[in-house]
């Protein structure tokens, strides 16, 4: 039976006892490319693990993800000391030496931990307890080659195949006159694009069904999804500021500047950061305020975690195969048109129209492949939330979910002109609000060498 008094104290322990711009929770999320909900869930699992360590007289062992939280908590020495006081004993972190004796000891400890966990808390989270990092819950095999490699190979193949294909296709070109060839060429392009569009979305849908049911990707917050859709963190900030204008925490002044009211209503980390910065700066124009907000960890973490999701998916075998297929089909169409141009030039025939079509197709290929790299994050995943996940949630009275669904249509009327000024400032070379990709590879940091903890 669970010790309710002890668990209540552990559950209520706040790792962010001194709220700051870069506190325990936000640092944990930021350094590991974790989403907000996943970070909260992992901290809860860490508390459960430490409860088991407190009530067990034998060694228990964390998962690699839980161990990541433990490592950071050890750095916050004051907080860790206070936490151990609540636990009733000092929980020691014992690293593994990777010898056979240790491996067997930690294997037994892990099995013991699973049994204890199920006795006190029920079934363990698959994502947190059986994976080295949350991205493994997507169950996507990593591609053996980079997209850049496929592009280089494709260009080389284009050059090599020009000569044999020219002689192979020459009889066909001689038998098809214009404008029949143009109609055939344009028809092939249309059919190919329609077919690729259907096939791409089908493969994306199949990939989603590979995800664990408790995968972190299926538990994103509205602002994270808004960033995925728009690839612009200013859209997220606009929503958070609008919430504070709606509840009276921020006022819009006659000179189109913003400032805080005496009474503020804070409902999220985003709100807290906005109010703290606005109190520090005082009355300020919204474009200038936005420039400073973008760099704050609470917003940059949304960029980092969502870009990590996109990057991980784009490095998967599923996506790489799909990208290559799209590239090959477009390249085949370009070769087909290019060789028609060569044939026409050698026969002194007009080639202006087909040349124009091939140039347009080349630009279309670049745009389409670039769009493909964003399709999962900007279209497929948000669509999944709108059609399958949101209907199962109680989102009717949640403004953030309404903003995700309807965009700027739900912004406060008095606030819209300020965002329009922001757009104008951007177009004039003013404040930069475009997103930047995460600055290192995703996957988070976890210590696989940790064996477990020793009870007293």
PDB file of N, CA, C and O in Angstrom, residues 15 24 28 32 34 39 42-43 46-47 64-74:
ATOM      1  N   UNK A  15       9.944  21.961  -7.550  1.00  0.00           N
ATOM      2  CA  UNK A  15      11.334  22.086  -7.959  1.00  0.00           C
ATOM      3  C   UNK A  15      11.682  23.517  -8.370  1.00  0.00           C
ATOM      4  O   UNK A  15      12.851  23.854  -8.495  1.00  0.00           O
ATOM      5  N   UNK A  24      14.385  25.279 -12.762  1.00  0.00           N
ATOM      6  CA  UNK A  24      14.667  23.846 -12.904  1.00  0.00           C
ATOM      7  C   UNK A  24      13.901  23.227 -14.069  1.00  0.00           C
ATOM      8  O   UNK A  24      14.488  22.574 -14.937  1.00  0.00           O
ATOM      9  N   UNK A  28      15.510  21.964 -17.632  1.00  0.00           N
ATOM     10  CA  UNK A  28      15.416  20.545 -17.971  1.00  0.00           C
ATOM     11  C   UNK A  28      14.845  20.367 -19.376  1.00  0.00           C
ATOM     12  O   UNK A  28      15.356  19.586 -20.187  1.00  0.00           O
ATOM     13  N   UNK A  32      17.176  19.385 -23.024  1.00  0.00           N
ATOM     14  CA  UNK A  32      16.885  18.057 -23.571  1.00  0.00           C
ATOM     15  C   UNK A  32      15.897  18.077 -24.734  1.00  0.00           C
ATOM     16  O   UNK A  32      15.487  17.037 -25.204  1.00  0.00           O
ATOM     17  N   UNK A  34      12.775  18.917 -24.738  1.00  0.00           N
ATOM     18  CA  UNK A  34      11.523  18.328 -24.301  1.00  0.00           C
ATOM     19  C   UNK A  34      10.393  19.339 -24.375  1.00  0.00           C
ATOM     20  O   UNK A  34      10.589  20.538 -24.179  1.00  0.00           O
ATOM     21  N   UNK A  39       7.896  17.283 -20.045  1.00  0.00           N
ATOM     22  CA  UNK A  39       8.771  17.638 -18.921  1.00  0.00           C
ATOM     23  C   UNK A  39       8.031  17.496 -17.594  1.00  0.00           C
ATOM     24  O   UNK A  39       8.573  16.949 -16.620  1.00  0.00           O
ATOM     25  N   UNK A  42       7.669  13.782 -16.846  1.00  0.00           N
ATOM     26  CA  UNK A  42       8.924  13.143 -16.421  1.00  0.00           C
ATOM     27  C   UNK A  42       9.258  13.518 -14.983  1.00  0.00           C
ATOM     28  O   UNK A  42       9.726  12.674 -14.204  1.00  0.00           O
ATOM     29  N   UNK A  43       9.014  14.757 -14.610  1.00  0.00           N
ATOM     30  CA  UNK A  43       9.267  15.178 -13.230  1.00  0.00           C
ATOM     31  C   UNK A  43       8.373  14.400 -12.271  1.00  0.00           C
ATOM     32  O   UNK A  43       8.812  13.975 -11.190  1.00  0.00           O
ATOM     33  N   UNK A  46       9.820  11.014 -11.942  1.00  0.00           N
ATOM     34  CA  UNK A  46      11.007  11.092 -11.077  1.00  0.00           C
ATOM     35  C   UNK A  46      10.586  11.097  -9.607  1.00  0.00           C
ATOM     36  O   UNK A  46      11.210  10.423  -8.771  1.00  0.00           O
ATOM     37  N   UNK A  47       9.533  11.813  -9.302  1.00  0.00           N
ATOM     38  CA  UNK A  47       9.029  11.835  -7.917  1.00  0.00           C
ATOM     39  C   UNK A  47       8.559  10.437  -7.498  1.00  0.00           C
ATOM     40  O   UNK A  47       8.810  10.003  -6.368  1.00  0.00           O
ATOM     41  N   UNK A  64      16.471   5.717 -18.252  1.00  0.00           N
ATOM     42  CA  UNK A  64      17.432   6.729 -18.693  1.00  0.00           C
ATOM     43  C   UNK A  64      16.819   8.123 -18.679  1.00  0.00           C
ATOM     44  O   UNK A  64      17.496   9.105 -18.368  1.00  0.00           O
ATOM     45  N   UNK A  65      15.533   8.208 -19.017  1.00  0.00           N
ATOM     46  CA  UNK A  65      14.873   9.511 -19.032  1.00  0.00           C
ATOM     47  C   UNK A  65      14.693  10.042 -17.612  1.00  0.00           C
ATOM     48  O   UNK A  65      14.959  11.218 -17.331  1.00  0.00           O
ATOM     49  N   UNK A  66      14.262   9.187 -16.691  1.00  0.00           N
ATOM     50  CA  UNK A  66      14.121   9.595 -15.290  1.00  0.00           C
ATOM     51  C   UNK A  66      15.487   9.958 -14.723  1.00  0.00           C
ATOM     52  O   UNK A  66      15.626  10.911 -13.934  1.00  0.00           O
ATOM     53  N   UNK A  67      16.505   9.233 -15.133  1.00  0.00           N
ATOM     54  CA  UNK A  67      17.860   9.505 -14.661  1.00  0.00           C
ATOM     55  C   UNK A  67      18.336  10.890 -15.093  1.00  0.00           C
ATOM     56  O   UNK A  67      19.128  11.538 -14.401  1.00  0.00           O
ATOM     57  N   UNK A  68      17.861  11.358 -16.243  1.00  0.00           N
ATOM     58  CA  UNK A  68      18.206  12.699 -16.712  1.00  0.00           C
ATOM     59  C   UNK A  68      17.729  13.754 -15.720  1.00  0.00           C
ATOM     60  O   UNK A  68      18.437  14.721 -15.428  1.00  0.00           O
ATOM     61  N   UNK A  69      16.507  13.568 -15.205  1.00  0.00           N
ATOM     62  CA  UNK A  69      15.972  14.493 -14.195  1.00  0.00           C
ATOM     63  C   UNK A  69      16.806  14.410 -12.922  1.00  0.00           C
ATOM     64  O   UNK A  69      17.139  15.427 -12.308  1.00  0.00           O
ATOM     65  N   UNK A  70      17.142  13.188 -12.544  1.00  0.00           N
ATOM     66  CA  UNK A  70      17.918  12.976 -11.310  1.00  0.00           C
ATOM     67  C   UNK A  70      19.268  13.696 -11.398  1.00  0.00           C
ATOM     68  O   UNK A  70      19.697  14.359 -10.456  1.00  0.00           O
ATOM     69  N   UNK A  71      19.930  13.568 -12.533  1.00  0.00           N
ATOM     70  CA  UNK A  71      21.226  14.225 -12.716  1.00  0.00           C
ATOM     71  C   UNK A  71      21.109  15.732 -12.537  1.00  0.00           C
ATOM     72  O   UNK A  71      21.964  16.355 -11.896  1.00  0.00           O
ATOM     73  N   UNK A  72      20.080  16.310 -13.114  1.00  0.00           N
ATOM     74  CA  UNK A  72      19.933  17.762 -12.973  1.00  0.00           C
ATOM     75  C   UNK A  72      19.601  18.137 -11.534  1.00  0.00           C
ATOM     76  O   UNK A  72      20.096  19.131 -11.018  1.00  0.00           O
ATOM     77  N   UNK A  73      18.755  17.331 -10.876  1.00  0.00           N
ATOM     78  CA  UNK A  73      18.370  17.660  -9.507  1.00  0.00           C
ATOM     79  C   UNK A  73      19.576  17.624  -8.573  1.00  0.00           C
ATOM     80  O   UNK A  73      19.657  18.411  -7.622  1.00  0.00           O
ATOM     81  N   UNK A  74      20.505  16.728  -8.830  1.00  0.00           N
ATOM     82  CA  UNK A  74      21.717  16.665  -8.013  1.00  0.00           C
ATOM     83  C   UNK A  74      22.524  17.958  -8.106  1.00  0.00           C
ATOM     84  O   UNK A  74      23.210  18.349  -7.148  1.00  0.00           O
TER      85      UNK A  74
END
